[in-house]
Short mmCIF file of C-alpha atoms in Angstrom, two decimals:
data_model
loop_
_atom_site.label_atom_id
_atom_site.label_comp_id
_atom_site.label_asym_id
_atom_site.label_seq_id
_atom_site.Cartn_x
_atom_site.Cartn_y
_atom_site.Cartn_z
CA MET T 1364 -14.82 -76.08 -8.72
CA PRO T 1365 -12.21 -76.56 -6.21
CA VAL T 1366 -9.03 -77.69 -7.34
CA GLU T 1367 -6.43 -80.14 -6.14
CA SER T 1368 -2.95 -78.62 -6.43
CA SER T 1369 0.55 -80.85 -5.16
CA TYR T 1370 4.09 -79.65 -4.90
CA ASP T 1371 6.99 -79.53 -2.89
CA VAL T 1372 6.66 -76.94 -0.07
CA LEU T 1373 4.22 -75.32 0.72
CA ILE T 1374 4.11 -71.72 2.63
CA VAL T 1375 1.85 -69.61 4.31
CA GLY T 1376 2.24 -65.96 5.13
CA ALA T 1377 4.43 -64.44 1.84
CA GLY T 1378 5.57 -61.89 4.16
CA ILE T 1379 9.29 -61.38 5.27
CA ALA T 1380 9.97 -65.14 6.15
CA GLY T 1381 7.83 -66.06 3.86
CA SER T 1382 8.97 -64.31 0.43
CA SER T 1383 12.64 -65.09 1.42
CA LEU T 1384 12.10 -68.92 2.27
CA ALA T 1385 10.27 -68.52 -1.05
CA HIS T 1386 13.28 -67.73 -3.14
CA ALA T 1387 15.82 -69.15 -1.35
CA LEU T 1388 14.52 -72.87 -1.86
CA SER T 1389 13.90 -72.29 -5.42
CA THR T 1390 17.63 -71.69 -5.68
CA LEU T 1391 18.54 -75.48 -4.20
CA PRO T 1392 21.09 -77.84 -6.22
CA ARG T 1393 18.95 -79.90 -6.39
CA PRO T 1394 18.65 -82.82 -9.16
CA LYS T 1395 14.97 -81.91 -9.62
CA PRO T 1396 14.22 -78.03 -8.71
CA LEU T 1397 11.74 -77.84 -5.50
CA ARG T 1398 8.17 -76.89 -6.16
CA ILE T 1399 7.09 -74.03 -4.19
CA ALA T 1400 3.82 -71.89 -3.93
CA LEU T 1401 3.77 -69.22 -1.61
CA LEU T 1402 0.04 -68.50 -0.47
CA GLU T 1403 -0.60 -64.66 1.00
CA ARG T 1404 -4.23 -63.58 2.31
CA SER T 1405 -3.21 -60.34 0.22
CA LEU T 1406 -0.95 -59.32 -2.22
CA ALA T 1407 -1.27 -55.95 -1.78
CA GLU T 1408 1.66 -53.11 -0.37
CA PRO T 1409 1.09 -54.51 3.61
CA ASP T 1410 1.77 -51.45 5.83
CA ARG T 1411 2.72 -52.25 8.76
CA ILE T 1412 4.22 -48.81 11.68
CA VAL T 1413 7.10 -52.46 12.77
CA GLY T 1414 9.05 -53.96 10.71
CA GLU T 1415 11.25 -51.13 8.68
CA LEU T 1416 14.47 -51.26 10.95
CA LEU T 1417 16.74 -53.60 9.47
CA GLN T 1418 20.37 -54.25 11.25
CA PRO T 1419 23.60 -55.00 9.91
CA GLY T 1420 23.51 -59.07 10.61
CA GLY T 1421 20.13 -58.67 8.37
CA VAL T 1422 21.54 -56.77 6.05
CA SER T 1423 24.39 -59.70 5.46
CA ALA T 1424 21.09 -62.70 5.86
CA LEU T 1425 19.60 -61.20 2.85
CA LYS T 1426 23.35 -60.71 0.31
CA GLU T 1427 24.00 -64.31 1.55
CA LEU T 1428 20.60 -64.68 0.16
CA GLY T 1429 21.04 -63.60 -3.47
CA LEU T 1430 17.98 -60.77 -1.88
CA GLU T 1431 20.04 -57.73 -1.70
CA ARG T 1432 18.46 -56.38 -4.61
CA CYS T 1433 15.07 -56.06 -3.00
CA LEU T 1434 16.65 -52.97 -0.79
CA GLU T 1435 17.34 -50.97 -4.01
CA GLY T 1436 14.24 -48.78 -5.34
CA ILE T 1437 12.56 -48.71 -2.10
CA ASP T 1438 14.13 -45.00 -0.49
CA ALA T 1439 16.22 -46.90 1.62
CA VAL T 1440 18.32 -45.13 4.24
CA PRO T 1441 21.03 -46.34 5.51
CA VAL T 1442 21.81 -46.44 8.73
CA HIS T 1443 24.60 -46.43 10.34
CA GLY T 1444 24.12 -46.80 14.01
CA TYR T 1445 21.95 -44.99 16.95
CA CYS T 1446 21.36 -42.03 18.74
CA VAL T 1447 20.01 -42.19 22.71
CA VAL T 1448 18.62 -39.08 24.56
CA ASP T 1449 18.22 -38.92 27.69
CA ALA T 1450 15.44 -36.79 28.00
CA GLU T 1451 15.99 -35.88 32.22
CA ASP T 1452 18.89 -33.58 31.27
CA GLY T 1453 19.12 -33.87 27.13
CA ARG T 1454 22.42 -35.12 27.30
CA GLN T 1455 22.98 -37.79 23.67
CA VAL T 1456 25.17 -40.03 23.65
CA ARG T 1457 26.16 -41.74 19.82
CA ILE T 1458 26.74 -45.75 19.36
CA PRO T 1459 27.74 -45.95 16.03
CA TYR T 1460 27.69 -49.42 14.18
CA PRO T 1461 31.99 -50.63 14.45
CA GLY T 1462 34.01 -50.76 11.27
CA SER T 1463 31.54 -49.63 7.37
CA HIS T 1464 28.71 -51.79 8.85
CA GLU T 1465 24.91 -50.14 8.16
CA GLY T 1466 22.02 -51.21 8.36
CA ARG T 1467 18.73 -49.73 6.06
CA SER T 1468 15.20 -48.30 6.95
CA PHE T 1469 12.51 -47.78 4.90
CA HIS T 1470 8.46 -48.31 4.52
CA HIS T 1471 8.16 -52.27 5.46
CA GLY T 1472 5.22 -52.40 2.77
CA ARG T 1473 7.71 -51.70 0.25
CA PHE T 1474 10.25 -53.81 1.28
CA VAL T 1475 7.99 -56.85 1.21
CA MET T 1476 6.81 -55.88 -2.56
CA ARG T 1477 10.40 -56.58 -3.40
CA LEU T 1478 10.65 -59.68 -1.37
CA ARG T 1479 7.24 -61.01 -3.20
CA GLU T 1480 8.21 -60.11 -6.41
CA ALA T 1481 12.41 -61.90 -6.17
CA ALA T 1482 9.71 -65.03 -5.39
CA LYS T 1483 7.90 -64.94 -7.91
CA ARG T 1484 10.50 -64.29 -10.36
CA ALA T 1485 12.74 -67.47 -8.45
CA SER T 1486 12.12 -71.16 -10.78
CA GLY T 1487 9.32 -73.11 -8.87
CA VAL T 1488 7.68 -70.77 -7.52
CA GLU T 1489 3.98 -70.04 -7.16
CA VAL T 1490 2.31 -66.85 -6.00
CA VAL T 1491 -0.97 -67.66 -4.85
CA GLU T 1492 -3.29 -65.20 -3.50
CA ALA T 1493 -5.59 -66.72 -1.10
CA THR T 1494 -6.91 -66.79 2.45
CA VAL T 1495 -5.18 -70.00 3.93
CA THR T 1496 -8.66 -71.48 6.60
CA ASP T 1497 -7.11 -75.35 7.52
CA LEU T 1498 -4.26 -77.09 7.68
CA ILE T 1499 -5.17 -80.89 6.80
CA GLU T 1500 -3.80 -83.65 8.41
CA ASP T 1501 -3.74 -87.80 6.85
CA GLU T 1502 -6.35 -89.43 9.51
CA ALA T 1503 -4.29 -91.99 10.08
CA THR T 1504 -1.43 -90.54 10.67
CA GLY T 1505 -2.08 -87.09 11.76
CA ARG T 1506 1.04 -85.96 9.84
CA VAL T 1507 -0.47 -81.89 8.07
CA VAL T 1508 0.11 -83.47 4.19
CA GLY T 1509 -1.55 -79.82 2.95
CA VAL T 1510 -4.14 -76.97 3.04
CA ARG T 1511 -7.70 -76.09 2.65
CA ALA T 1512 -7.68 -72.36 1.15
CA ALA T 1513 -9.41 -69.80 -0.68
CA ARG T 1514 -7.96 -67.55 -3.57
CA LYS T 1515 -9.03 -64.72 -4.15
CA ASP T 1516 -11.40 -63.69 -7.03
CA ALA T 1517 -11.10 -61.18 -9.10
CA SER T 1518 -14.71 -60.42 -10.37
CA ASP T 1519 -16.53 -60.92 -6.57
CA GLY T 1520 -13.99 -60.82 -3.64
CA GLU T 1521 -14.87 -64.71 -3.51
CA GLY T 1522 -13.42 -67.94 -4.47
CA ALA T 1523 -13.42 -71.73 -4.04
CA THR T 1524 -11.74 -73.29 -1.42
CA ASP T 1525 -8.85 -75.88 -2.86
CA ALA T 1526 -6.84 -77.51 -0.84
CA PHE T 1527 -3.10 -77.50 -1.62
CA TYR T 1528 -0.79 -80.75 -0.71
CA ALA T 1529 2.94 -80.97 -0.05
CA ASP T 1530 5.61 -82.74 0.72
CA LEU T 1531 6.63 -80.14 3.49
CA VAL T 1532 3.98 -77.77 4.83
CA VAL T 1533 5.55 -74.19 6.30
CA VAL T 1534 3.86 -71.23 8.54
CA ALA T 1535 4.95 -67.84 8.32
CA ASP T 1536 2.07 -66.36 9.06
CA GLY T 1537 3.31 -63.68 11.57
CA CYS T 1538 2.37 -62.58 14.76
CA PHE T 1539 -1.15 -62.82 14.54
CA SER T 1540 -0.51 -66.78 13.31
CA ASN T 1541 -3.51 -68.28 12.95
CA PHE T 1542 -1.93 -71.77 13.27
CA ARG T 1543 0.05 -71.27 15.71
CA THR T 1544 -2.25 -73.57 18.85
CA ALA T 1545 -2.63 -75.83 16.30
CA VAL T 1546 0.72 -76.32 15.47
CA MET T 1547 2.45 -76.37 18.45
CA GLY T 1548 -0.35 -78.16 20.89
CA ALA T 1549 0.81 -78.11 24.70
CA ALA T 1550 4.20 -78.03 24.32
CA GLY T 1551 4.45 -74.21 22.66
CA ALA T 1552 4.58 -71.53 24.73
CA LYS T 1553 2.54 -68.66 25.58
CA SER T 1554 3.25 -65.02 24.11
CA THR T 1555 3.41 -62.34 26.69
CA THR T 1556 2.68 -58.42 25.89
CA LYS T 1557 3.09 -55.54 28.42
CA SER T 1558 3.08 -52.76 25.66
CA HIS T 1559 2.45 -51.68 22.07
CA PHE T 1560 4.05 -49.41 20.02
CA VAL T 1561 2.34 -46.30 19.16
CA GLY T 1562 3.35 -45.12 15.74
CA ALA T 1563 2.74 -41.70 13.29
CA ILE T 1564 5.04 -41.05 10.48
CA LEU T 1565 6.75 -37.17 10.42
CA GLU T 1566 7.06 -35.23 7.95
CA ASP T 1567 10.84 -33.85 6.83
CA ALA T 1568 12.09 -33.86 10.68
CA ARG T 1569 15.05 -33.53 11.86
CA LEU T 1570 16.45 -36.48 14.16
CA PRO T 1571 19.17 -35.24 16.64
CA ILE T 1572 21.85 -37.35 14.61
CA PRO T 1573 21.43 -37.67 10.63
CA GLN T 1574 21.04 -41.27 9.58
CA HIS T 1575 20.16 -42.94 13.11
CA GLY T 1576 17.83 -44.48 14.98
CA THR T 1577 17.63 -42.15 17.87
CA VAL T 1578 15.88 -43.65 21.41
CA ALA T 1579 14.93 -41.59 23.82
CA LEU T 1580 14.48 -42.47 27.63
CA ILE T 1581 11.45 -40.68 28.83
CA ARG T 1582 10.96 -40.43 31.94
CA GLY T 1583 8.43 -42.09 33.89
CA PHE T 1584 7.56 -43.78 30.63
CA GLY T 1585 8.57 -45.67 27.75
CA PRO T 1586 11.08 -45.34 24.99
CA VAL T 1587 10.38 -43.25 22.04
CA LEU T 1588 12.36 -45.20 19.29
CA LEU T 1589 12.29 -42.47 15.28
CA TYR T 1590 14.30 -43.89 12.82
CA GLN T 1591 14.14 -42.11 8.88
CA ILE T 1592 12.84 -44.34 7.38
CA SER T 1593 12.33 -42.60 3.48
CA GLU T 1594 13.53 -39.10 1.75
CA HIS T 1595 10.63 -37.13 3.56
CA ASP T 1596 9.32 -39.52 6.19
CA THR T 1597 11.02 -40.60 9.32
CA ARG T 1598 8.42 -42.75 11.70
CA MET T 1599 7.92 -42.09 15.51
CA LEU T 1600 7.67 -45.12 17.37
CA VAL T 1601 6.40 -44.37 21.28
CA ASP T 1602 5.90 -47.75 24.17
CA VAL T 1603 2.85 -47.40 25.83
CA LYS T 1604 2.35 -49.61 28.77
CA VAL T 1605 -0.15 -51.80 29.08
CA PRO T 1606 -3.61 -50.87 30.01
CA LEU T 1607 -3.81 -48.44 27.16
CA PRO T 1608 -4.93 -44.72 27.81
CA SER T 1609 -8.25 -43.88 26.31
CA ASP T 1610 -6.99 -41.80 24.65
CA LEU T 1611 -3.31 -41.57 22.74
CA LYS T 1612 -3.57 -38.76 21.70
CA SER T 1613 -3.38 -36.64 24.41
CA HIS T 1614 -0.87 -38.97 26.53
CA ILE T 1615 1.50 -38.10 23.64
CA LEU T 1616 0.62 -34.96 23.60
CA THR T 1617 0.92 -34.31 27.49
CA ASN T 1618 3.47 -36.54 28.91
CA ILE T 1619 5.57 -37.85 26.03
CA LEU T 1620 5.67 -34.74 24.05
CA PRO T 1621 7.69 -31.82 25.99
CA GLN T 1622 10.74 -34.47 26.70
CA LEU T 1623 12.05 -34.48 23.48
CA PRO T 1624 14.00 -31.73 21.91
CA SER T 1625 13.04 -29.17 20.13
CA ALA T 1626 12.97 -29.65 16.94
CA LEU T 1627 10.44 -32.76 16.60
CA HIS T 1628 7.36 -31.25 18.54
CA ALA T 1629 5.88 -29.16 15.56
CA PRO T 1630 6.27 -32.37 13.21
CA ILE T 1631 4.85 -33.90 15.87
CA ARG T 1632 1.89 -31.73 16.47
CA ILE T 1633 1.49 -31.57 12.74
CA ALA T 1634 1.40 -35.70 12.11
CA LEU T 1635 -1.11 -35.75 14.97
CA GLU T 1636 -3.54 -33.76 13.63
CA LYS T 1637 -3.21 -35.22 10.26
CA ASP T 1638 -3.07 -38.79 10.41
CA ARG T 1639 -4.49 -42.13 13.26
CA LEU T 1640 -2.28 -43.19 15.48
CA ARG T 1641 -2.04 -47.12 15.05
CA ARG T 1642 -0.07 -49.47 17.45
CA MET T 1643 1.17 -53.09 17.88
CA PRO T 1644 1.61 -54.86 20.42
CA ASN T 1645 5.43 -55.75 21.46
CA SER T 1646 5.01 -59.40 22.57
CA PHE T 1647 7.32 -61.83 23.53
CA LEU T 1648 7.28 -65.43 22.11
CA PRO T 1649 10.17 -67.37 23.33
CA PRO T 1650 10.97 -70.09 21.05
CA VAL T 1651 10.17 -74.15 21.05
CA GLU T 1652 11.87 -76.45 19.57
CA GLN T 1653 10.06 -77.96 16.62
CA GLY T 1654 9.29 -81.98 16.14
CA VAL T 1655 9.48 -82.68 19.09
CA ASN T 1656 5.70 -83.09 20.34
CA THR T 1657 4.16 -80.96 17.19
CA LYS T 1658 2.73 -81.41 14.72
CA PRO T 1659 5.00 -83.28 12.46
CA GLY T 1660 4.63 -82.63 8.42
CA VAL T 1661 4.73 -78.35 9.08
CA ILE T 1662 7.13 -76.24 10.18
CA LEU T 1663 7.15 -72.77 12.19
CA LEU T 1664 9.03 -69.66 11.00
CA GLY T 1665 9.95 -65.34 11.51
CA ASP T 1666 7.48 -64.21 14.60
CA ALA T 1667 4.41 -67.19 14.53
CA TRP T 1668 7.63 -69.24 16.43
CA ASN T 1669 9.67 -66.69 17.92
CA MET T 1670 9.51 -62.59 18.75
CA ARG T 1671 11.04 -59.88 20.80
CA HIS T 1672 10.30 -56.57 21.82
CA PRO T 1673 10.89 -55.14 18.81
CA LEU T 1674 12.85 -51.88 20.75
CA THR T 1675 16.19 -52.59 19.23
CA GLY T 1676 14.74 -53.67 15.42
CA GLY T 1677 16.06 -57.95 15.66
CA GLY T 1678 12.46 -58.84 13.89
CA MET T 1679 13.90 -59.36 10.35
CA THR T 1680 17.15 -60.40 10.69
CA VAL T 1681 16.72 -63.08 13.39
CA ALA T 1682 14.18 -64.19 10.39
CA LEU T 1683 16.28 -63.43 7.65
CA HIS T 1684 19.13 -65.90 9.81
CA ASP T 1685 16.58 -69.05 10.65
CA VAL T 1686 15.96 -68.41 6.58
CA VAL T 1687 18.93 -69.14 5.94
CA MET T 1688 20.10 -71.59 8.27
CA LEU T 1689 17.32 -73.26 7.21
CA ARG T 1690 17.83 -73.57 3.75
CA SER T 1691 21.15 -74.86 3.68
CA MET T 1692 20.05 -77.85 6.45
CA LEU T 1693 16.41 -78.91 4.34
CA GLY T 1694 19.07 -78.65 0.94
CA ALA T 1695 20.70 -81.96 2.37
CA VAL T 1696 17.33 -83.66 2.79
CA GLN T 1697 16.14 -85.62 -0.13
CA ASP T 1698 13.16 -86.95 -0.09
CA LEU T 1699 10.56 -84.08 2.48
CA SER T 1700 8.39 -86.03 2.61
CA ASP T 1701 10.41 -88.48 5.53
CA TRP T 1702 9.56 -86.19 8.68
CA ALA T 1703 11.97 -88.51 10.53
CA GLU T 1704 15.12 -86.86 8.82
CA VAL T 1705 13.05 -83.12 8.51
CA ARG T 1706 12.92 -83.25 12.64
CA ASN T 1707 16.68 -84.62 12.76
CA VAL T 1708 17.14 -80.86 10.97
CA LEU T 1709 14.81 -78.56 12.78
CA LYS T 1710 16.87 -79.93 15.94
CA ARG T 1711 19.28 -79.14 15.29
CA TRP T 1712 18.22 -75.60 13.48
CA HIS T 1713 17.20 -75.22 16.93
CA TRP T 1714 20.26 -75.08 18.60
CA ALA T 1715 22.31 -74.31 15.63
CA ARG T 1716 20.00 -70.20 16.02
CA LYS T 1717 20.36 -70.41 18.97
CA PRO T 1718 23.77 -68.12 19.46
CA LEU T 1719 22.38 -64.79 17.54
CA ALA T 1720 18.21 -65.31 18.00
CA SER T 1721 19.21 -65.94 22.41
CA THR T 1722 21.18 -62.58 21.90
CA VAL T 1723 18.31 -60.91 20.17
CA ASN T 1724 15.97 -62.06 21.74
CA ILE T 1725 17.41 -61.48 25.24
CA LEU T 1726 18.89 -58.31 24.46
CA SER T 1727 15.74 -56.63 22.95
CA PHE T 1728 14.33 -56.90 26.34
CA ALA T 1729 16.70 -56.60 29.12
CA LEU T 1730 17.34 -53.33 27.49
CA TYR T 1731 13.32 -52.42 27.07
CA ASP T 1732 13.38 -52.65 30.80
CA LEU T 1733 16.20 -50.51 31.19
CA PHE T 1734 15.08 -48.09 29.28
CA GLY T 1735 11.50 -48.86 30.52
CA ALA T 1736 12.56 -48.09 34.30
CA ASP T 1737 8.86 -48.04 36.19
CA ASP T 1738 11.04 -48.52 39.77
CA GLU T 1739 13.32 -46.86 41.29
CA GLU T 1740 16.03 -49.45 41.12
CA LEU T 1741 16.10 -49.71 37.42
CA ALA T 1742 16.14 -46.45 37.04
CA VAL T 1743 19.50 -46.89 38.61
CA LEU T 1744 20.44 -49.30 35.58
CA ARG T 1745 19.18 -46.46 33.26
CA THR T 1746 21.07 -44.68 34.20
CA GLY T 1747 24.28 -46.66 35.06
CA CYS T 1748 23.89 -48.05 31.45
CA PHE T 1749 23.44 -44.43 29.87
CA LYS T 1750 26.84 -43.41 31.41
CA TYR T 1751 28.50 -46.79 30.67
CA PHE T 1752 27.56 -46.44 26.84
CA GLU T 1753 29.64 -42.66 27.79
CA ARG T 1754 32.53 -44.50 27.80
CA GLY T 1755 33.21 -45.45 24.76
CA GLY T 1756 35.27 -47.96 23.51
CA ASP T 1757 34.78 -51.16 24.36
CA CYS T 1758 31.97 -50.00 26.72
CA ILE T 1759 30.01 -49.07 23.86
CA THR T 1760 31.45 -51.57 20.79
CA GLY T 1761 30.41 -54.44 22.37
CA PRO T 1762 26.87 -53.81 23.24
CA VAL T 1763 26.13 -52.25 19.51
CA SER T 1764 27.78 -55.23 18.19
CA LEU T 1765 25.29 -57.68 19.96
CA LEU T 1766 22.69 -55.56 18.90
CA SER T 1767 22.83 -55.15 15.80
CA ALA T 1768 23.71 -59.14 15.44
CA ILE T 1769 27.09 -58.45 14.13
CA SER T 1770 28.76 -60.70 17.31
CA PRO T 1771 25.90 -62.49 18.72
CA SER T 1772 27.18 -63.72 21.15
CA PRO T 1773 24.96 -64.70 24.85
CA SER T 1774 28.14 -64.71 27.26
CA LEU T 1775 28.98 -61.75 25.28
CA LEU T 1776 25.52 -59.87 26.55
CA ALA T 1777 25.74 -61.09 29.83
CA ARG T 1778 28.83 -59.78 30.43
CA HIS T 1779 28.53 -56.50 29.31
CA PHE T 1780 24.39 -56.33 31.12
CA PHE T 1781 26.56 -57.16 34.82
CA ALA T 1782 29.86 -54.71 34.04
CA VAL T 1783 26.32 -52.07 33.50
CA ALA T 1784 24.68 -53.38 36.56
CA PHE T 1785 27.68 -53.18 38.77
CA TYR T 1786 29.29 -49.49 36.98
CA SER T 1787 25.42 -48.28 37.91
CA ILE T 1788 26.20 -49.55 41.29
CA TRP T 1789 29.82 -47.33 41.48
CA VAL T 1790 27.55 -44.36 39.65
CA MET T 1791 25.27 -44.67 42.47
CA PHE T 1792 27.78 -44.60 45.14
CA THR T 1793 30.27 -41.96 43.52
CA HIS T 1794 28.58 -39.68 40.79
CA PRO T 1795 27.02 -36.71 40.99
CA ARG T 1796 23.06 -37.42 41.19
CA ARG T 1797 20.09 -34.93 40.79
CA VAL T 1798 18.58 -33.85 44.28
CA PRO T 1799 15.25 -32.35 44.81
CA VAL T 1800 15.54 -28.92 46.32
CA PRO T 1801 12.65 -26.61 48.01
CA GLY T 1802 11.90 -23.21 46.21
CA THR T 1803 14.41 -23.77 43.18
CA LYS T 1804 14.02 -23.93 39.72
CA GLU T 1805 16.74 -25.38 38.80
CA PRO T 1806 18.25 -28.99 39.02
CA VAL T 1807 20.62 -29.77 41.33
CA TYR T 1808 23.46 -31.75 41.50
CA ALA T 1809 25.26 -33.22 44.85
CA THR T 1810 27.08 -36.52 45.20
CA ALA T 1811 25.76 -39.12 47.94
CA GLY T 1812 27.54 -37.66 51.82
CA LEU T 1813 29.01 -40.56 53.25
CA HIS T 1814 26.23 -40.81 56.07
CA GLN T 1815 24.29 -42.12 52.70
CA TYR T 1816 26.21 -44.67 52.24
CA PRO T 1817 24.26 -47.05 54.91
CA PHE T 1818 21.11 -46.66 52.63
CA LEU T 1819 22.68 -47.18 49.10
CA LEU T 1820 24.23 -49.73 50.17
CA ILE T 1821 20.53 -51.34 50.73
CA LYS T 1822 19.96 -50.68 47.53
CA ALA T 1823 22.51 -51.95 45.91
CA LEU T 1824 21.69 -55.11 46.42
CA ARG T 1825 17.84 -54.80 45.58
CA VAL T 1826 20.16 -52.61 42.06
CA PHE T 1827 21.86 -56.39 42.10
CA TRP T 1828 18.71 -58.05 42.67
CA THR T 1829 16.91 -56.57 40.09
CA ALA T 1830 19.58 -57.19 37.51
CA CYS T 1831 19.14 -60.31 38.60
CA VAL T 1832 15.69 -60.86 37.82
CA VAL T 1833 15.91 -58.79 34.24
CA PHE T 1834 18.66 -61.34 33.13
CA GLY T 1835 17.59 -64.81 34.54
CA PRO T 1836 14.28 -65.25 33.12
CA LEU T 1837 15.50 -63.88 29.78
CA LEU T 1838 18.21 -66.19 29.04
CA TRP T 1839 15.77 -68.96 30.71
CA SER T 1840 13.35 -68.74 28.17
CA GLU T 1841 16.42 -69.56 26.05
CA ILE T 1842 17.91 -72.94 27.28
CA ARG T 1843 15.41 -74.49 29.20
CA TRP T 1844 13.45 -76.32 26.14
CA TRP T 1845 15.58 -79.07 26.16
CA ALA T 1846 14.32 -79.79 29.63
CA PRO T 1847 11.34 -82.17 30.43
CA ALA T 1848 8.43 -80.25 32.37
CA ASP T 1849 9.52 -81.15 35.81
CA THR T 1850 13.18 -80.57 34.82
CA ARG T 1851 13.01 -77.21 33.58
CA ARG T 1852 10.99 -75.90 36.76
CA ARG T 1853 14.26 -77.61 39.50
CA ASN T 1854 16.31 -76.38 36.73
CA GLY T 1855 14.77 -72.91 36.88
CA VAL T 1856 15.17 -72.39 40.48
CA LEU T 1857 18.91 -73.67 40.40
CA LEU T 1858 19.82 -71.42 38.12
CA THR T 1859 18.02 -68.20 39.16
CA ALA T 1860 19.61 -68.86 42.25
CA LEU T 1861 23.64 -69.20 40.44
CA LEU T 1862 23.12 -66.57 38.47
CA PRO T 1863 24.32 -63.80 41.20
CA VAL T 1864 26.92 -66.10 41.78
CA LEU T 1865 27.66 -66.05 38.11
CA ALA T 1866 27.32 -62.18 38.19
CA VAL T 1867 28.75 -61.19 40.91
CA LEU T 1868 32.24 -63.26 39.84
CA GLY T 1869 31.79 -62.35 36.25
CA GLY T 1870 30.61 -58.36 36.74
CA VAL T 1871 33.83 -57.55 39.66
CA VAL T 1872 36.36 -58.83 37.94
CA TRP T 1873 34.77 -56.74 34.40
CA THR T 1874 33.61 -53.30 36.46
CA TRP T 1875 37.52 -53.62 38.01
CA ARG T 1876 39.30 -53.57 34.29
CA MET T 1877 37.06 -50.95 33.72
CA MET T 1878 37.66 -48.34 36.46
#
């Protein structure tokens, strides 16, 4: 028979965000411990091709939540930075994390299972295997007061639909959220997908630099990301733009494999022969402030609310930092059924998370646009970005501190991004570049002559404008939600007009310092 249960907090989804939040809320010092229900469609170990690299900033957040032991016993691999490989000439540059910072890479499912185990052990947390079908709303106020869920019955796989009630409902059901639209309504943003990651596991592969994530820049196609996720397994993610080719294996073997380091060719061929390729959409979903014109009584968390390109491995880091802040802010709310107070928390949380979340969100797609260059201007920026890293010093420590969420700062990100833009233009004028010479097999490099400068000056303007077009909309997606729709449009035009001026002023000064 259907039953009804009542809790203080109800969490839908026992992934990274949901499981860590359940444990975090259980540790709040309150006169009466919270009763928390964590609902998950299947408690079997998940099998995903993303969410396998935790940046140092995410490791720090995990420690703040008291969950650092979840990285133990899962064959996790220390990560000390990145290696960027330029497929055009085989050059590579090491980008280490600063100081003693390190990340972790692992099989996603093993990490999730450890988080679930921590949630199960937490005081006041009940983990329920059930499929949530509906949000329950109060007919008079429209407030979400619970959910209906079908429990999984061990005997026949089917169970009765039960009602779960709570003072506060948190939806953390991932990138394919079933309730995102119901919660956000007309206020919600639309997710966009530029490409997919096509994934495979390589056995006993040798990466260019051990314990470093490898980003291979492929001519004419999106980047390839590789990182070791256990003693013998290395994850390979191939970015494939939409529309996807009909034969993904043939695409990888023909267009991607020849441009990767030769040591990876045999493991990739074996992996493609043994296993089926799997893919995940690389979606962008900007965060819209909750509590304003959204469903009362319910909060979205994790990928259900905010997504960015997984190239930089920042998704779990953002989710864990969101949990750290949300735990602290909700801890000050005495009555979680008081939506006015919770709504104030959501407003503070939305802006408190901006330095880290906005930096990771913007950087993920800005780097993707550069690394997956599909036009002449972006190709100039990609070359300049690689050479910027080759300079070393702050040209590495600054960007990698942003990438790893050690020093989150949108202003620092803007400074380095436009320094890359101006340095790319400088490189275009002064550095030898590959030139086609009929009848020669070996690449020929030459520096631009004075007679080419008028053309290059026009191209430089196009490159600079392309940088503004890449960065501006991403920045605007992070700051626009404070304003009404008509004001957003006006401010968007104003920002687009001002961004080149601000970039010129900041970029010239910054680039001059580097010369």
